[in-house]
Coordinates of C-alpha atoms in Angstrom, one line a residue:
X1081 CA 0.0 -0.3 0.0
X1082 CA 3.2 2.6 1.1
X1083 CA 5.0 1.3 -2.2
X1084 CA 2.5 0.0 -4.6
X1085 CA 3.9 -1.6 -7.8
X1086 CA 5.2 0.4 -10.8
X1087 CA 5.9 -0.2 -14.2
X1088 CA 9.6 -0.9 -15.5
X1089 CA 9.5 1.4 -17.8
X1090 CA 7.8 4.9 -17.0
X1091 CA 7.0 4.3 -13.2
X1092 CA 3.4 4.2 -13.8
X1093 CA 0.7 1.9 -11.4
X1094 CA 0.8 -1.9 -12.8
X1095 CA -1.1 -4.8 -11.0
X1096 CA 2.1 -6.5 -10.6
X1097 CA 6.0 -6.0 -9.4
X1098 CA 8.5 -6.1 -11.6
X1099 CA 5.7 -5.4 -14.7
X1100 CA 5.0 -3.2 -17.2
X1101 CA 2.0 -1.2 -18.3
X1102 CA 0.7 -1.5 -22.1
X1103 CA 1.7 1.5 -23.2
X1104 CA 5.8 0.2 -22.5
X1105 CA 5.1 -3.1 -23.0
X1106 CA 3.8 -2.3 -26.6
X1107 CA 7.4 -0.3 -27.4
X1108 CA 8.9 -3.8 -26.2
X1109 CA 10.6 -5.3 -29.7
X1110 CA 11.0 -8.9 -28.5
X1111 CA 12.5 -11.4 -31.2
X1112 CA 9.8 -14.0 -33.0
X1113 CA 9.4 -15.8 -35.9
X1114 CA 12.0 -17.3 -37.7
X1115 CA 15.6 -16.2 -36.5
X1116 CA 18.9 -16.9 -37.2
X1117 CA 20.2 -19.9 -35.5
X1118 CA 23.3 -19.2 -34.4
X1119 CA 22.8 -15.4 -33.6
X1120 CA 19.4 -15.3 -32.5
X1121 CA 18.9 -11.7 -35.1
X1122 CA 15.1 -12.1 -36.9
X1123 CA 15.4 -12.9 -40.8
X1124 CA 13.0 -12.0 -43.2
X1125 CA 10.5 -14.4 -44.5
X1126 CA 7.3 -15.8 -43.7
X1127 CA 8.1 -19.6 -43.4
X1128 CA 10.5 -20.5 -40.4
X1129 CA 13.4 -22.5 -41.3
X1130 CA 15.2 -24.6 -39.3
X1131 CA 19.3 -24.1 -38.6
X1132 CA 18.9 -20.8 -40.9
X1133 CA 21.5 -18.3 -40.8
X1134 CA 22.0 -14.3 -41.0
X1135 CA 24.5 -13.2 -43.6
X1136 CA 26.7 -12.4 -41.0
X1137 CA 26.8 -15.8 -39.3
X1138 CA 27.2 -17.4 -43.2
X1139 CA 30.6 -14.9 -43.6
X1140 CA 31.8 -15.8 -40.0
X1141 CA 31.0 -19.0 -38.7
X1142 CA 30.4 -19.1 -35.0
X1143 CA 32.5 -21.0 -32.5
X1144 CA 29.3 -21.8 -30.6
X1145 CA 26.1 -24.2 -31.8
X1146 CA 23.2 -21.9 -31.0
X1147 CA 22.3 -18.6 -30.5
X1148 CA 19.0 -17.0 -29.0
X1149 CA 18.1 -13.6 -27.7
X1150 CA 14.9 -12.1 -26.6
X1151 CA 14.5 -8.8 -27.7
X1152 CA 16.1 -6.4 -29.8
X1153 CA 18.3 -3.8 -28.6
X1154 CA 15.7 -0.7 -29.5
X1155 CA 12.9 1.8 -28.2
X1156 CA 11.9 0.2 -24.5
X1157 CA 14.4 -2.4 -24.5
X1158 CA 17.2 -0.6 -24.6
X1159 CA 16.0 1.8 -22.3
X1160 CA 15.3 -0.8 -19.7
X1161 CA 19.3 -2.2 -20.3
X1162 CA 21.2 0.5 -20.0
X1163 CA 19.4 1.7 -16.3
X1164 CA 20.1 -2.0 -15.5
X1165 CA 23.5 -2.0 -16.7
X1166 CA 24.4 1.7 -15.5
X1167 CA 21.6 2.6 -13.1
X1168 CA 21.2 -0.1 -10.3
X1169 CA 18.3 -1.2 -11.7
X1170 CA 18.4 -4.5 -10.8
X1171 CA 15.1 -5.4 -10.7
X1172 CA 15.0 -5.6 -14.6
X1173 CA 16.6 -9.1 -13.9
X1174 CA 13.6 -10.8 -12.4
X1175 CA 10.9 -10.5 -16.1
X1176 CA 14.0 -10.5 -18.2
X1177 CA 14.8 -14.5 -17.1
X1178 CA 11.4 -15.4 -18.0
X1179 CA 12.2 -13.3 -21.2
X1180 CA 15.7 -15.4 -21.8
X1181 CA 13.7 -18.9 -21.0
X1182 CA 10.9 -17.9 -23.9
X1183 CA 14.2 -16.8 -25.8
X1184 CA 15.8 -20.1 -26.0
X1185 CA 13.0 -22.5 -25.8
X1186 CA 14.2 -26.6 -25.6
X1187 CA 18.0 -25.3 -25.6
X1188 CA 17.5 -25.6 -21.7
X1189 CA 16.5 -27.5 -19.5
X1190 CA 17.4 -28.8 -16.2
X1191 CA 20.7 -30.6 -16.5
X1192 CA 21.5 -27.7 -18.3
X1193 CA 25.0 -25.6 -17.3
X1194 CA 24.4 -21.7 -17.3
X1195 CA 26.9 -19.3 -17.0
X1196 CA 27.3 -15.7 -17.2
X1197 CA 30.0 -13.6 -18.9
X1198 CA 32.2 -12.7 -16.3
X1199 CA 33.3 -9.0 -15.2
X1200 CA 36.6 -8.0 -14.1
X1201 CA 36.8 -7.5 -10.8
X1202 CA 37.7 -3.8 -11.5
X1203 CA 34.7 -3.0 -13.1
X1204 CA 32.5 -4.9 -10.5
X1205 CA 34.0 -2.4 -7.8
X1206 CA 32.6 0.4 -9.8
X1207 CA 29.4 -0.9 -11.1
X1208 CA 28.3 -3.2 -7.9
X1209 CA 27.3 -6.3 -9.4
X1210 CA 27.6 -8.4 -13.1
X1211 CA 24.4 -7.6 -15.1
X1212 CA 24.8 -11.4 -16.4
X1213 CA 25.1 -12.7 -13.6
X1214 CA 22.0 -11.2 -12.7
X1215 CA 20.7 -12.7 -15.5
X1216 CA 21.7 -16.5 -14.2
X1217 CA 20.3 -16.1 -11.7
X1218 CA 16.8 -15.1 -12.8
X1219 CA 16.7 -17.8 -15.4
X1220 CA 18.0 -20.2 -13.2
X1221 CA 14.5 -19.5 -11.4
X1222 CA 12.1 -19.9 -14.5
X1223 CA 14.1 -23.1 -16.0
X1224 CA 15.3 -25.0 -13.2
X1225 CA 19.0 -24.5 -14.8
X1226 CA 22.4 -25.2 -12.8
X1227 CA 23.6 -21.5 -12.7
X1228 CA 28.0 -21.4 -12.5
X1229 CA 28.3 -17.6 -11.4
X1230 CA 32.2 -18.3 -11.3
X1231 CA 32.7 -20.8 -14.0
X1232 CA 34.5 -18.0 -16.2
X1233 CA 36.7 -15.1 -15.0
X1234 CA 37.8 -11.9 -16.9
X1235 CA 41.6 -12.2 -16.3
X1236 CA 42.2 -8.6 -18.3
X1237 CA 40.5 -5.7 -17.8
X1238 CA 39.5 -4.6 -21.4
X1239 CA 38.4 -1.3 -22.8
X1240 CA 35.0 -0.2 -23.5
X1241 CA 34.0 -1.7 -27.1
X1242 CA 32.2 1.5 -27.5
X1243 CA 32.7 2.2 -31.3
X1244 CA 35.0 -0.6 -32.1
X1245 CA 34.9 -2.4 -34.9
X1246 CA 34.2 -5.4 -35.6
X1247 CA 38.0 -6.7 -35.6
X1248 CA 39.1 -4.4 -33.1
X1249 CA 36.8 -6.1 -30.4
X1250 CA 37.6 -9.6 -31.3
X1251 CA 41.4 -8.2 -31.2
X1252 CA 40.9 -7.0 -27.6
X1253 CA 39.2 -9.9 -26.2
X1254 CA 40.9 -12.5 -27.8
X1255 CA 42.6 -13.5 -24.4
X1256 CA 40.9 -11.9 -22.0
X1257 CA 38.4 -14.5 -20.8
X1258 CA 39.4 -18.0 -19.0
X1259 CA 37.7 -20.4 -16.9
X1260 CA 38.5 -20.3 -13.7
X1261 CA 41.2 -22.9 -11.8
X1262 CA 39.3 -24.1 -9.3
X1263 CA 36.5 -24.6 -11.4
X1264 CA 38.0 -26.4 -14.0
X1265 CA 36.1 -30.1 -15.1
X1266 CA 32.9 -28.7 -14.4
X1267 CA 31.6 -28.0 -18.1
X1268 CA 33.4 -31.4 -19.2
X1269 CA 30.2 -33.4 -20.6
X1270 CA 27.8 -30.9 -19.5
X1271 CA 25.2 -28.1 -21.9
X1272 CA 26.4 -25.4 -21.4
X1273 CA 24.6 -21.8 -22.3
X1274 CA 26.4 -18.6 -22.0
X1275 CA 24.8 -15.5 -20.5
X1276 CA 25.0 -12.1 -21.5
X1277 CA 22.7 -8.6 -21.2
X1278 CA 23.8 -7.2 -25.0
X1279 CA 25.3 -9.3 -28.4
X1280 CA 26.4 -7.1 -30.5
X1281 CA 29.2 -8.4 -33.0
X1282 CA 29.5 -11.8 -30.3
X1283 CA 33.5 -11.0 -29.5
X1284 CA 32.5 -11.6 -25.9
X1285 CA 30.7 -14.5 -26.4
X1286 CA 33.3 -15.9 -29.0
X1287 CA 35.7 -15.5 -26.5
X1288 CA 33.9 -16.8 -24.0
X1289 CA 33.6 -19.9 -25.8
X1290 CA 37.4 -20.3 -27.0
X1291 CA 37.9 -20.9 -23.4
X1292 CA 35.6 -23.0 -22.5
X1293 CA 35.9 -25.6 -25.5
X1294 CA 39.6 -27.3 -23.8
X1295 CA 37.4 -28.4 -21.4
X1296 CA 35.7 -30.8 -23.6
X1297 CA 31.4 -29.6 -23.0
X1298 CA 29.0 -31.3 -24.8
X1299 CA 27.8 -27.9 -26.5
X1300 CA 27.7 -24.5 -25.9
X1301 CA 24.8 -22.4 -26.5
X1302 CA 24.4 -18.5 -26.0
X1303 CA 21.6 -16.2 -25.5
X1304 CA 21.8 -12.7 -25.0
X1305 CA 18.6 -10.2 -23.2
X1306 CA 18.9 -8.0 -26.6
X1307 CA 20.5 -8.3 -29.9
X1308 CA 22.2 -4.8 -31.2
X1309 CA 21.1 -5.3 -35.6
X1310 CA 21.1 -2.4 -37.8
X1311 CA 17.6 -4.7 -39.5
X1312 CA 16.7 -7.7 -39.9
X1313 CA 18.7 -10.2 -42.9
X1314 CA 17.7 -11.8 -45.4
X1315 CA 19.2 -15.8 -45.5
X1316 CA 21.4 -16.4 -48.1

């Protein structure tokens, strides 16, 4: 009664905590229909095609098996994620867990190991939390999957990737992530899903995947809360 539920987007009254009002919900760019099987970007076309790839993933094959994203990084999604990432809006993780579970579908179950993209300890001190770890915890509540919050660690404090080219992003991140020594062997033979808030070039997911491959997991998939893309791609 003192603190009635407020919309995550505009702050207006809603019926339940961690919800969106009708107007803000209408601005959420959820991804549906046919998507690229490797990065989750929407594909143009009327019929769903299993295993379809976008132009970028045709040109640059991904080291992981499947990729998904819940939202496009635009409109209300961009506002929520920026607040979540830089504005202490930790409550965004609660509904985001549901959206991630829906995006993953059968790619995640109670046996899956779900792993956040790590932040360097200096970044955590500044930000106070790893937003990807909060997403993993929320996804675990929705799916029963097994969270492995410290499986990976960021060994190098990389600079911001904003404004960097695709090649520069991959170069900067190429040696930045490693398996935490005390967690070696945890992913062996397991299905793993890497979780992050935003996917742009895929360089961060690629670095994390490369770090995990020597552990011989059964499969590595990735999921982002939002996908950055200029437009939907036609399949080739």
